[in-house]
Amino acid sequence: MPEPLIQIEGLYKLFGKNPKSVMSMVHEGRSKDDILAETGHTLGLKDINLTINKGEIFVIMGLSGSGKSTLIRHFNRLIDPTEGVIRVDNIDVMKLSPKELEEFRRYKMSMVFQRFGLMPHRTVLENVGYGLAVQGQSKAAWTAKATEWLETVGLAGYEAQYPSQLSGGQQQRVGLARALCTDAEILLMDEAFSALDPLIRSEMQDQLIELQGKLHKTIIFITHDLDEALRLGDRIAILKDGEMVQQGTPEDILLNPADDYVEAFVKDVNRARALTVETVMKPPSGRITADTIAEALVQMKALKGNHGYYVNDDGYQGIVTLDALEACSDDGSQQMSADIWQELPAISPDAMLESVIPETLEADYPLPVVDEEGNLKGELSRHNIAEILGGAEKHVEEKI
Amino acid sequence: MAESSWLKEFPEMDRVDLLAIRKGLDSAYREFSREYGEVIESFFDPLLTFLVWFEKLLLTTPWWIVIITLTALVYLASRSWKLSLSVVLSFLAIGYFGMWEHTMETLSIITVCTLLAIALGIPIGIVMARSDRARSVITPLLDIMQTMPAFVYLIPVVMLLGIGKIPGVIAVIIYAIPPVIRLTNLGIRLVDSEVMEAATAYGASSTQRLFGVQIPLAMPTIMAGINQTIMMALSMVVIASMIGVKGLGQPVLKSITNQYFTLGLFNGLAIVALAIIFDRVSQAYAKRTQRHM
Amino acid sequence: MKSFLIAVPLLIASTFVQADNTCGKVTIADMNWSSASLIANVDRFILEHGYGCDAELVPGDTMPTGTAMIEKGEPDIAPEMWSNAMKDALDKGVAEKRLRFAGKSLSDGGEEGFWVPQYMVDKDPSLATIEGIIKNAALFTHPEDPERSGFYGCPAGWNCQISSGNLYKALNLEEAGFDLIDPGSGAGLSGSIAKAYERKEAWFGYYWAPTAVLGKYKMVKVDFGSGIDKDEFTSCTSAENCLEPKVTMYPPSLVQTLTTEKFAAASPAVFDYLSKRSFKNSQMNELLAWMEDNQATGDIAMEYYLVNNKDDWMQWVPAEVAAKVEAALDNL
């Protein structure tokens, strides 16, 4: 049962000299352009409602100017909303006094920045320990912790260096270590990997996933890159011009884009890398569970095709074809055995589509999808894959 | 004729009215100085005591101890043997050409002026960086301080405080403080906004942000301001000596009135030597402490 | 001789038209200090309206004007010449019949000395003498050193720096507890007087007259009790290498009206006026103070002076000229 940690309700942000006075226009439903032309105020965020659960990676995605960086700055009130409620752990963040807000920022959340936000005049170690130093911890205390976290992100030995002496990827590892060092429950990551080259970026993504496997933080991750969103996100929210367009699991977004905007995003995605087998597999076309050949033939006849996946008490065993059964049908009471079924590799439902494409294409039959306990969950055919991967183009063609 | 005269000549204020304004302002200031002069003067007494003490210290300490101390300070700040050696040589030359006493007097007042300008200028610059309203008030004041000819404010300062060190220090500071204020403001405003956001996001209080992030990051710019301030303070030495500040300015003034070319040149060169030493040392210090930025 | 002098104005009066013609174009040096500028303007007005000259002011200063008069014969008149400043050259000019001194523009001459404010002398008359000052040295606290007393000397680089320094030595002021303060500039020196005066503080130092400062702030010249030893002053007190200076009061400096010989010869009537035209220091001090208070330039001060001091200047010119000048004044 997901446990809500952060709730945002009816959040509006207007930029300008006197935003409160312009809110009535916003509520009347006037367009962003109208408001800008008439009052000089820019509508940054419009009616945002979000619930983020404990322990999930929630990705907020949008193009530049969509308001995603503005939104993430509302969580720790680097930006104050014009209207709306922000609740973290049932605390109304808007009601915190300046002193309480400082405390809240020190212990509850930490943040990773696009351009790292490291302090050039502090060593790597001092940067990592910054949050703890701000909390008022002794140098000895934060040094120990910061050293540990530096090691965790793979930067042991760099303690005395200065940020300017590090590469971009290394700097962002320092940024990540700094964020983790305070042990805050919530991690805000504002385009944390966007400034890195693709190779380093994917390395960092792996590292984040690995760390999250151990730490189970609640992570809010901002990105403009759908591949990244799909790879990291448990759930994804898509922002467009300050409005929430769609919220859902990566599969929801990929397979059921809410509108043209999301669809346009989705079409460029490498689905093979974004989707798991489970999300595209079909129900198994045939399951043979019989003990004898005669019974198996009966089961096979009931199927549409001419093959079935043989499953016994030990789980999935292999594929049985109609031809093979008929060849042995002289002795109907003969027990099913390894001679009768052929070996056919099974694939895991959690595997990325990309990783199973070669096997699927090589196999003569659709590949069975079998979970860790050996249960047959479904099947994946060449045809399936072609449909999913060609899907985007099909949509485009339709539009043309 | 009467109507068209203003077309040809500027319709200026009546001479009598203008005179009344001048007289009014003059006497108001006179009143003020009569009323508050002593209080203001006594306010500066501790500073005067310090100035006198510091000057006496430099003058009574044997010359070789002064040179050793200065060179040690220069080396500590710059870690450069070359610079330290040139300091020794310049001071030996200054002493040999008979300008030791004047140089010590100038050194003492410039040191105090610079320290005061920094002590006042950095906080003002910080206030200016933190509030746009403060900036909009302070900026024109700084413009006035930098462009108003020094002689204009020397008159009221002398009326209020007489001649000597205190009015000299005030005149020098008025002229020399704007760069350190301006560049402190600029330096703080130029601090990378993401670094500031990071500090805020980690719950740094405004004091922690100021002393832990803004000032250290603004330091290269602030140092440039301090450097400028020192240079401008030194360039005021001659003008300050016009209101009785002792030092290298006196012989320069003397040489101006009497066309003593060599006297002027020597003392001018001594001022230049001090300026170069101050400049190189402060720059070397800045470079050394900020090599990571 | 005397009868001749009286006869001259009559002569001019009778041949007025002719005098008018002989005057013609006259250039008057307008020196860059207030008293000289005032006198130059007075001369201009009287020459223009009283004698019908075409008088013109040209900017000047002691040395350049004196030199130009000797070498080039212009300007025609230098109304306030501190002749000690270039005594040799001027004497030579007179001997060579290039120049002629008309009279003393300041009848008391330029006055220098050590002064204390009037209000201090009112309280303790002994302060008008150097013994009284030395006895009461503690009154005159040094602005930067409470242990010492302060004596405001002449600004660095000025000629008077030498003489005031030598007298400081001769009067043993150092032993009496006085430090010699260098005020740095004329403005610094006068500023220190103004500041002391506004607050009725003690002040002791060098100054000179006629000046606006001495007009505005009543000061008493301190009597050294030595009288004036002119030879000692020129040979030692005013010399830089004077080893054993002796006490002497400052001899007054001669302040004269100087004309070119050519002009003096051509316009005897005007030259006669210039010979008589003279101011007392006390009067000039007050005029200068009025000028400073009113931030008046020479021409405005001239107007003020001519309107308010008719008895004075009317003695310098024949009655007809006076009437013309007065008429011109009324038309202002």
PDB file of N, CA and C in Angstrom, chain A residues 160-194:
ATOM      1  N   ALA A 160      40.596  16.199  -0.550  1.00  0.00           N
ATOM      2  CA  ALA A 160      41.252  17.504  -0.390  1.00  0.00           C
ATOM      3  C   ALA A 160      41.249  18.325  -1.669  1.00  0.00           C
ATOM      4  N   GLN A 161      40.691  17.740  -2.761  1.00  0.00           N
ATOM      5  CA  GLN A 161      40.674  18.487  -4.010  1.00  0.00           C
ATOM      6  C   GLN A 161      39.583  19.554  -3.964  1.00  0.00           C
ATOM      7  N   TYR A 162      39.680  20.482  -4.917  1.00  0.00           N
ATOM      8  CA  TYR A 162      38.638  21.491  -5.035  1.00  0.00           C
ATOM      9  C   TYR A 162      37.759  21.140  -6.233  1.00  0.00           C
ATOM     10  N   PRO A 163      36.492  21.540  -6.215  1.00  0.00           N
ATOM     11  CA  PRO A 163      35.582  21.175  -7.304  1.00  0.00           C
ATOM     12  C   PRO A 163      36.146  21.478  -8.682  1.00  0.00           C
ATOM     13  N   SER A 164      36.867  22.610  -8.807  1.00  0.00           N
ATOM     14  CA  SER A 164      37.352  22.970 -10.142  1.00  0.00           C
ATOM     15  C   SER A 164      38.359  21.962 -10.682  1.00  0.00           C
ATOM     16  N   GLN A 165      38.896  21.116  -9.791  1.00  0.00           N
ATOM     17  CA  GLN A 165      39.887  20.137 -10.246  1.00  0.00           C
ATOM     18  C   GLN A 165      39.225  18.841 -10.721  1.00  0.00           C
ATOM     19  N   LEU A 166      37.890  18.760 -10.620  1.00  0.00           N
ATOM     20  CA  LEU A 166      37.170  17.533 -10.941  1.00  0.00           C
ATOM     21  C   LEU A 166      36.444  17.658 -12.277  1.00  0.00           C
ATOM     22  N   SER A 167      36.181  16.498 -12.900  1.00  0.00           N
ATOM     23  CA  SER A 167      35.385  16.503 -14.130  1.00  0.00           C
ATOM     24  C   SER A 167      33.918  16.707 -13.757  1.00  0.00           C
ATOM     25  N   GLY A 168      33.111  16.974 -14.784  1.00  0.00           N
ATOM     26  CA  GLY A 168      31.687  17.210 -14.540  1.00  0.00           C
ATOM     27  C   GLY A 168      31.024  16.061 -13.815  1.00  0.00           C
ATOM     28  N   GLY A 169      31.306  14.838 -14.286  1.00  0.00           N
ATOM     29  CA  GLY A 169      30.684  13.670 -13.663  1.00  0.00           C
ATOM     30  C   GLY A 169      31.100  13.537 -12.207  1.00  0.00           C
ATOM     31  N   GLN A 170      32.396  13.781 -11.983  1.00  0.00           N
ATOM     32  CA  GLN A 170      32.884  13.691 -10.595  1.00  0.00           C
ATOM     33  C   GLN A 170      32.234  14.760  -9.725  1.00  0.00           C
ATOM     34  N   GLN A 171      32.071  15.945 -10.308  1.00  0.00           N
ATOM     35  CA  GLN A 171      31.461  17.025  -9.525  1.00  0.00           C
ATOM     36  C   GLN A 171      30.039  16.648  -9.132  1.00  0.00           C
ATOM     37  N   GLN A 172      29.324  16.040 -10.070  1.00  0.00           N
ATOM     38  CA  GLN A 172      27.949  15.710  -9.721  1.00  0.00           C
ATOM     39  C   GLN A 172      27.886  14.558  -8.721  1.00  0.00           C
ATOM     40  N   ARG A 173      28.887  13.702  -8.739  1.00  0.00           N
ATOM     41  CA  ARG A 173      28.940  12.685  -7.685  1.00  0.00           C
ATOM     42  C   ARG A 173      29.103  13.363  -6.326  1.00  0.00           C
ATOM     43  N   VAL A 174      29.934  14.428  -6.312  1.00  0.00           N
ATOM     44  CA  VAL A 174      30.098  15.187  -5.068  1.00  0.00           C
ATOM     45  C   VAL A 174      28.746  15.777  -4.680  1.00  0.00           C
ATOM     46  N   GLY A 175      28.031  16.319  -5.673  1.00  0.00           N
ATOM     47  CA  GLY A 175      26.713  16.885  -5.409  1.00  0.00           C
ATOM     48  C   GLY A 175      25.777  15.839  -4.827  1.00  0.00           C
ATOM     49  N   LEU A 176      25.867  14.635  -5.387  1.00  0.00           N
ATOM     50  CA  LEU A 176      25.004  13.553  -4.907  1.00  0.00           C
ATOM     51  C   LEU A 176      25.401  13.145  -3.486  1.00  0.00           C
ATOM     52  N   ALA A 177      26.711  13.036  -3.264  1.00  0.00           N
ATOM     53  CA  ALA A 177      27.185  12.663  -1.932  1.00  0.00           C
ATOM     54  C   ALA A 177      26.759  13.706  -0.909  1.00  0.00           C
ATOM     55  N   ARG A 178      26.827  14.984  -1.323  1.00  0.00           N
ATOM     56  CA  ARG A 178      26.417  16.053  -0.407  1.00  0.00           C
ATOM     57  C   ARG A 178      24.936  15.883  -0.030  1.00  0.00           C
ATOM     58  N   ALA A 179      24.132  15.518  -1.043  1.00  0.00           N
ATOM     59  CA  ALA A 179      22.709  15.377  -0.786  1.00  0.00           C
ATOM     60  C   ALA A 179      22.431  14.180   0.117  1.00  0.00           C
ATOM     61  N   LEU A 180      23.190  13.114  -0.089  1.00  0.00           N
ATOM     62  CA  LEU A 180      22.932  11.912   0.702  1.00  0.00           C
ATOM     63  C   LEU A 180      23.471  12.039   2.116  1.00  0.00           C
ATOM     64  N   CYS A 181      24.478  12.888   2.280  1.00  0.00           N
ATOM     65  CA  CYS A 181      25.204  12.983   3.545  1.00  0.00           C
ATOM     66  C   CYS A 181      24.311  13.444   4.696  1.00  0.00           C
ATOM     67  N   THR A 182      23.269  14.211   4.401  1.00  0.00           N
ATOM     68  CA  THR A 182      22.440  14.707   5.508  1.00  0.00           C
ATOM     69  C   THR A 182      21.413  13.674   5.945  1.00  0.00           C
ATOM     70  N   ASP A 183      21.342  12.524   5.232  1.00  0.00           N
ATOM     71  CA  ASP A 183      20.363  11.492   5.576  1.00  0.00           C
ATOM     72  C   ASP A 183      18.933  11.981   5.465  1.00  0.00           C
ATOM     73  N   ALA A 184      18.719  12.998   4.625  1.00  0.00           N
ATOM     74  CA  ALA A 184      17.357  13.502   4.488  1.00  0.00           C
ATOM     75  C   ALA A 184      16.518  12.440   3.792  1.00  0.00           C
ATOM     76  N   GLU A 185      15.232  12.445   4.125  1.00  0.00           N
ATOM     77  CA  GLU A 185      14.345  11.416   3.614  1.00  0.00           C
ATOM     78  C   GLU A 185      14.035  11.674   2.135  1.00  0.00           C
ATOM     79  N   ILE A 186      14.015  12.958   1.794  1.00  0.00           N
ATOM     80  CA  ILE A 186      13.590  13.326   0.444  1.00  0.00           C
ATOM     81  C   ILE A 186      14.770  13.910  -0.319  1.00  0.00           C
ATOM     82  N   LEU A 187      14.891  13.471  -1.567  1.00  0.00           N
ATOM     83  CA  LEU A 187      15.995  13.947  -2.390  1.00  0.00           C
ATOM     84  C   LEU A 187      15.392  14.671  -3.591  1.00  0.00           C
ATOM     85  N   LEU A 188      15.734  15.951  -3.739  1.00  0.00           N
ATOM     86  CA  LEU A 188      15.253  16.700  -4.900  1.00  0.00           C
ATOM     87  C   LEU A 188      16.392  16.743  -5.907  1.00  0.00           C
ATOM     88  N   MET A 189      16.108  16.296  -7.123  1.00  0.00           N
ATOM     89  CA  MET A 189      17.170  16.295  -8.125  1.00  0.00           C
ATOM     90  C   MET A 189      16.718  17.105  -9.329  1.00  0.00           C
ATOM     91  N   ASP A 190      17.315  18.294  -9.469  1.00  0.00           N
ATOM     92  CA  ASP A 190      16.887  19.207 -10.517  1.00  0.00           C
ATOM     93  C   ASP A 190      17.785  19.036 -11.743  1.00  0.00           C
ATOM     94  N   GLU A 191      17.294  18.288 -12.717  1.00  0.00           N
ATOM     95  CA  GLU A 191      18.073  18.013 -13.931  1.00  0.00           C
ATOM     96  C   GLU A 191      19.490  17.599 -13.563  1.00  0.00           C
ATOM     97  N   ALA A 192      19.565  16.725 -12.578  1.00  0.00           N
ATOM     98  CA  ALA A 192      20.854  16.433 -11.971  1.00  0.00           C
ATOM     99  C   ALA A 192      21.871  15.907 -12.972  1.00  0.00           C
ATOM    100  N   PHE A 193      21.400  15.185 -14.014  1.00  0.00           N
ATOM    101  CA  PHE A 193      22.363  14.555 -14.921  1.00  0.00           C
ATOM    102  C   PHE A 193      22.363  15.224 -16.287  1.00  0.00           C
ATOM    103  N   SER A 194      21.611  16.284 -16.442  1.00  0.00           N
ATOM    104  CA  SER A 194      21.440  16.862 -17.782  1.00  0.00           C
ATOM    105  C   SER A 194      22.711  17.484 -18.319  1.00  0.00           C
TER     106      SER A 194
END
